Amino acid sequence: MNIANGSKGPQVVRFLSIIMSTTFCFLSLIFTIGNLSGCALIDHGRSVYDREGIRIGIEADPSVRPSSQTVLNNHPMDLTPTELESLLQVIQVSGYSGTMVGLITKPEPVPLFTPKELSTISGHLAAAFREAKPTERVSFSLPKPDVTYSEDRTVGFLFFRGRYLHVVLTDHSSFVRTDTGGGEYKDIRDTKGMKLWVIGPAHAATVPDLEEPQWAHFEKIHISLAVKEVLTQTEKIPAARMSQGGIGSPVPLPAAVSPESRQGSAPPEDLQLQIRELSDANQELKGRLDEQNERTQQLQDQIEQLRRERSSSDPKGPSFKAVPAQ
């Protein structure tokens, strides 16, 4: 028995050594995960305003890569609340609730923010941009307006980079979330068919590829504005309409027009796009017609030249010999 126990002694020692080594590795892994989680919590963001369900905050911008020293946001940014309202009032969003609804109905764009929401959050957004760092962006989360309680919210992010204001939208309270049947609050893959629009006379910016942000994986709904151009265009709207409508008459801003008053009419962006497409199609058809006419004229010239050459070589015309029957 002593010999048997002695032979098993080294095996027990090795077994205990393996357990201790595994435990040490497991504890090290937990410690590392804890540190990473702590860092994530620290970098998660900080609140600027949190009251009556409205949350404005600052968080790390995932489109800014830690290794990049050239791709940074223009933060802090000093803008007035009025300037932010002028920028954000031109943005609208369309979408639908549920897959079947999106297949049978045409989404009607609505303002991204109502005039009341804009007047409430513009000052806090301005304060957030004055505090934000070049590697951060401003977040917003607003409850559904004019209801006592709803789980649907308007959620997104804003950041300035180069000449542009970039707007990211992940949810909007106008479109009821799709019922997943599993009790989850929201599937981050469900974008509700949302699309962002810019109403005239402003227009969405076409960002060059080198300046296009590297968007996060689930942040597919976004739009960009050329800041100076939009501010210049929106400043001209009240003056132009005031001169037509009379002095002292109230002049609604573009985003203040109710969606109900535009039922049955296509968005200005759709009409402009259709006009451009028709114009391009007409230009293409005209080009093809001109090319066809040119080729027809060339063929006619060649036929006429062949006739002249044949006439000059045989002025009496061709002679024909009868072929005897066999």
PDB file of C-alpha atoms in Angstrom, residues 289-307:
ATOM      1  CA  LEU A 289     -30.184  60.630 -81.477  1.00  0.00           C
ATOM      2  CA  ASP A 290     -27.377  62.957 -82.533  1.00  0.00           C
ATOM      3  CA  GLU A 291     -25.000  60.005 -82.822  1.00  0.00           C
ATOM      4  CA  GLN A 292     -27.536  58.060 -84.899  1.00  0.00           C
ATOM      5  CA  ASN A 293     -28.100  61.032 -87.203  1.00  0.00           C
ATOM      6  CA  GLU A 294     -24.352  61.412 -87.664  1.00  0.00           C
ATOM      7  CA  ARG A 295     -23.929  57.747 -88.563  1.00  0.00           C
ATOM      8  CA  THR A 296     -26.879  57.947 -91.010  1.00  0.00           C
ATOM      9  CA  GLN A 297     -25.324  60.951 -92.707  1.00  0.00           C
ATOM     10  CA  GLN A 298     -21.989  59.139 -92.990  1.00  0.00           C
ATOM     11  CA  LEU A 299     -23.708  56.144 -94.627  1.00  0.00           C
ATOM     12  CA  GLN A 300     -25.521  58.407 -97.075  1.00  0.00           C
ATOM     13  CA  ASP A 301     -22.258  60.118 -98.002  1.00  0.00           C
ATOM     14  CA  GLN A 302     -20.571  56.763 -98.579  1.00  0.00           C
ATOM     15  CA  ILE A 303     -23.462  55.555-100.790  1.00  0.00           C
ATOM     16  CA  GLU A 304     -23.357  58.766-102.808  1.00  0.00           C
ATOM     17  CA  GLN A 305     -19.589  58.437-103.230  1.00  0.00           C
ATOM     18  CA  LEU A 306     -19.937  54.839-104.436  1.00  0.00           C
ATOM     19  CA  ARG A 307     -22.540  55.903-106.987  1.00  0.00           C
TER      20      ARG A 307
END
